[in-house]
Coordinates of C-alpha atoms and ligand atoms in Angstrom, one line a residue:
M1 CA -3.0 -37.8 40.4
T2 CA -5.8 -35.8 41.9
L3 CA -4.9 -32.1 42.3
R4 CA -6.4 -30.1 45.2
L5 CA -6.4 -26.5 46.2
G6 CA -3.1 -25.6 47.9
D7 CA -1.1 -28.3 46.0
T8 CA 2.0 -27.3 44.1
A9 CA 1.2 -27.0 40.4
P10 CA 3.1 -29.9 38.8
D11 CA 6.1 -28.8 36.7
F12 CA 6.6 -30.0 33.2
Q13 CA 8.5 -29.4 30.0
A14 CA 6.5 -28.7 26.8
E15 CA 6.5 -27.4 23.3
T16 CA 4.4 -24.3 22.9
T17 CA 3.6 -21.8 20.2
S18 CA 6.3 -19.6 21.8
G19 CA 8.9 -22.4 21.8
P20 CA 9.9 -25.0 24.4
I21 CA 9.2 -24.1 28.1
G22 CA 9.8 -25.4 31.6
F23 CA 6.5 -24.5 33.3
H24 CA 7.8 -23.3 36.7
D25 CA 10.6 -21.3 35.0
W26 CA 8.1 -19.8 32.6
L27 CA 5.8 -18.8 35.5
G28 CA 8.7 -17.0 37.3
D29 CA 7.6 -15.3 40.5
G30 CA 4.2 -14.2 39.2
W31 CA 0.7 -15.6 38.9
G32 CA -0.4 -18.0 36.2
V33 CA -3.6 -19.2 34.5
L34 CA -3.3 -22.5 32.8
F35 CA -6.4 -23.6 30.8
S36 CA -7.1 -26.5 28.4
H37 CA -9.0 -26.5 25.1
P38 CA -10.5 -29.8 23.7
R39 CA -9.1 -29.2 20.2
D40 CA -7.9 -26.7 17.6
F41 CA -10.3 -25.3 14.9
T42 CA -13.5 -25.7 17.0
P43 CA -16.0 -22.9 17.5
V44 CA -16.2 -22.6 21.3
C45 CA -12.4 -22.8 21.7
T46 CA -11.9 -20.2 19.0
T47 CA -14.2 -17.6 20.5
E48 CA -12.9 -18.3 24.0
L49 CA -9.3 -17.8 23.0
G50 CA -10.2 -14.6 21.1
Y51 CA -11.8 -13.3 24.3
V52 CA -8.8 -14.2 26.5
A53 CA -6.5 -12.5 23.9
R54 CA -8.7 -9.4 24.3
L55 CA -8.4 -9.6 28.1
E56 CA -4.6 -9.8 28.0
P57 CA -4.0 -6.3 29.3
E58 CA -6.2 -7.2 32.3
F59 CA -4.1 -10.2 33.0
E60 CA -0.9 -8.2 32.6
Q61 CA -2.2 -5.5 35.0
R62 CA -2.6 -8.1 37.7
G63 CA 0.8 -9.7 37.1
V64 CA -0.8 -12.9 35.6
K65 CA 0.6 -14.9 32.7
A66 CA -1.9 -16.9 30.6
I67 CA -1.1 -20.2 28.9
G68 CA -3.5 -22.4 27.0
L69 CA -3.2 -26.1 26.1
S70 CA -4.6 -28.4 23.5
I71 CA -3.4 -31.8 22.5
D72 CA -3.0 -30.8 18.9
P73 CA 0.6 -30.2 17.6
V74 CA 2.3 -26.7 17.4
T75 CA 1.9 -26.6 13.6
S76 CA -1.8 -27.0 14.0
H77 CA -1.9 -24.3 16.8
Q78 CA -0.1 -21.9 14.5
G79 CA -2.7 -22.2 11.7
W80 CA -5.5 -21.9 14.3
L81 CA -4.0 -18.8 15.9
A82 CA -4.1 -17.1 12.5
D83 CA -7.8 -18.0 12.2
I84 CA -8.4 -16.6 15.7
K85 CA -6.7 -13.3 14.8
E86 CA -8.7 -13.1 11.6
T87 CA -12.1 -14.0 13.0
Q88 CA -12.0 -12.6 16.6
G89 CA -10.0 -9.5 15.9
H90 CA -7.4 -10.2 18.6
A91 CA -4.0 -11.9 18.2
V92 CA -3.2 -14.5 20.9
N93 CA 0.2 -13.3 22.2
F94 CA 0.5 -15.9 25.0
P95 CA 1.7 -19.5 24.5
I96 CA -0.4 -22.5 23.7
I97 CA 1.0 -25.8 24.8
A98 CA 1.1 -28.6 22.2
D99 CA 0.4 -31.8 24.2
P100 CA 0.0 -34.6 21.5
D101 CA 1.1 -37.3 24.0
R102 CA -1.3 -35.9 26.7
K103 CA 1.6 -35.7 29.2
V104 CA 0.4 -32.4 30.7
A105 CA -3.3 -33.2 30.2
D106 CA -2.8 -36.4 32.3
L107 CA -0.6 -34.6 34.9
Y108 CA -3.4 -32.0 35.5
G109 CA -6.4 -34.4 35.1
M110 CA -7.7 -32.6 32.0
I111 CA -9.0 -35.8 30.3
H112 CA -12.3 -37.0 31.7
P113 CA -12.8 -40.4 30.0
A114 CA -16.5 -40.7 30.8
H115 CA -17.0 -37.4 29.0
D116 CA -14.4 -37.9 26.2
E117 CA -11.6 -40.5 26.1
V118 CA -9.3 -38.6 23.7
Y119 CA -9.7 -34.8 24.1
T120 CA -9.5 -32.7 27.2
V121 CA -12.4 -31.0 28.9
R122 CA -12.1 -27.3 29.6
T123 CA -10.1 -26.7 32.8
V124 CA -8.8 -23.5 34.3
F125 CA -6.1 -23.5 37.0
V126 CA -5.1 -20.3 38.8
I127 CA -1.5 -20.6 40.2
D128 CA 0.0 -18.2 42.7
P129 CA 3.6 -16.9 42.9
R130 CA 4.5 -19.8 45.3
K131 CA 3.3 -22.2 42.5
K132 CA 0.3 -23.3 44.6
I133 CA -3.0 -24.1 42.9
R134 CA -5.5 -21.5 44.2
L135 CA -8.5 -22.3 42.0
F136 CA -9.5 -24.8 39.5
I137 CA -12.8 -25.1 37.6
T138 CA -13.8 -27.8 35.1
Y139 CA -16.3 -27.2 32.3
P140 CA -17.7 -29.6 29.7
Q141 CA -16.4 -29.3 26.2
T142 CA -19.5 -27.7 24.8
T143 CA -19.6 -24.8 27.3
G144 CA -17.3 -21.8 27.1
R145 CA -15.7 -20.4 30.2
N146 CA -16.4 -17.0 31.7
F147 CA -12.9 -15.4 31.9
D148 CA -14.3 -12.2 33.5
E149 CA -15.1 -14.5 36.5
I150 CA -11.6 -15.8 36.5
L151 CA -10.3 -12.1 36.7
R152 CA -12.7 -11.5 39.6
V153 CA -11.4 -14.5 41.5
I154 CA -7.8 -13.4 40.9
D155 CA -8.7 -9.9 42.3
S156 CA -10.2 -11.6 45.3
L157 CA -7.2 -13.8 45.9
Q158 CA -4.7 -11.0 45.5
L159 CA -6.7 -8.7 47.8
T160 CA -7.0 -11.5 50.4
D161 CA -3.3 -12.3 50.2
G162 CA -2.3 -8.7 50.5
H163 CA -4.7 -7.4 53.1
R164 CA -6.2 -10.3 55.1
V165 CA -9.7 -9.5 53.9
A166 CA -12.0 -12.1 52.4
T167 CA -14.2 -9.2 51.4
P168 CA -15.3 -8.4 54.1
V169 CA -12.5 -8.4 56.8
V170 CA -11.6 -12.0 57.9
P171 CA -12.9 -12.7 61.5
A172 CA -9.4 -13.7 62.7
V173 CA -8.3 -10.1 62.4
T174 CA -8.9 -8.4 65.9
D175 CA -10.3 -4.9 66.0
E176 CA -6.9 -3.7 67.2
E177 CA -5.2 -5.2 64.2
A178 CA -7.9 -3.9 62.0
R179 CA -7.3 -0.3 63.3
A180 CA -3.7 -0.6 62.1
K181 CA -4.5 -2.4 58.8
F182 CA -7.5 -0.3 57.8
P183 CA -6.9 3.3 58.7
R184 CA -10.0 4.3 56.8
G185 CA -12.0 2.4 59.4
W186 CA -14.8 -0.2 59.0
R187 CA -18.5 -0.6 59.7
A188 CA -19.5 -3.5 61.8
L189 CA -22.9 -4.9 60.9
K190 CA -22.2 -7.9 63.2
P191 CA -19.1 -8.6 65.2
Y192 CA -18.1 -11.1 62.5
L193 CA -19.2 -8.9 59.6
R194 CA -17.0 -5.8 59.2
L195 CA -17.0 -3.8 56.0
T196 CA -14.1 -1.6 55.0
P197 CA -13.3 0.3 51.9
Q198 CA -11.1 -1.8 49.5
P199 CA -7.5 -1.0 50.2
G200 CA -5.9 0.9 47.3
R201 CA -9.3 2.0 45.8
P202 CA -11.0 5.4 46.2
E203 CA -13.4 5.5 49.2
P204 CA -17.0 4.9 48.2
E205 CA -19.7 7.2 49.7
E206 CA -21.2 4.5 51.9
A207 CA -17.9 3.7 53.7
R208 CA -17.2 7.3 54.6
A209 CA -19.6 6.9 57.5
A210 CA -17.4 4.1 58.9
T211 CA -16.8 4.0 62.6
R212 CA -13.2 4.0 63.8
Ligands
LIG1 C1 -15.8 -26.4 20.5 O1 -14.8 -25.8 20.8 O2 -16.7 -25.8 19.9 C2 -16.0 -27.8 20.9 C3 -14.9 -28.6 21.1 C4 -15.0 -30.0 21.4 C5 -16.3 -30.5 21.6 C6 -17.4 -29.7 21.4 C7 -17.2 -28.4 21.1

């Protein structure tokens, strides 16, 4: 199955390092980030997982649950997580899916046979509270992902959903609507290019000169 943006993230049951889960139930009504690792006890995967563990407070702040996947079994994951804590200085406190029969990997198109017939590539799926896929990125096995970029995308998605801005203001919002939505005003560089201070953030110097 080919997944596309806006599709419902497929549900599944799986064993994880935190016990068995039903994916949709586990997600609840928040955001989720599902990402695959080719295999346990490999260098790029180890440093990546350590970095995501370090970023956990950032995910939590945004109401996002992280969940990893590798096709190795739970017993292997447990030993690997101990190594990650020891070598990366951060304990992984989110679940890692064990997918030895590649059920989830196949469901999400994480195996790219021309690249590797057995192990997953590195995928990242951002899933919103309606269980819709809002972003996916696929990396080769030998290249680590930039999870700061994933956080930036989540910030952008959450801002856009909450305030109808696509940083800047989306063109479909009329000036009249914008006056109600953005009481701090905006600066129009072009009729379609209106800049407004980010809702919920302190007003930067530049935007104080905004026209109302
Ligand atoms: C790694 O995590 O370092 C890795 C995993 C699979 C293939 C190549 C590198």
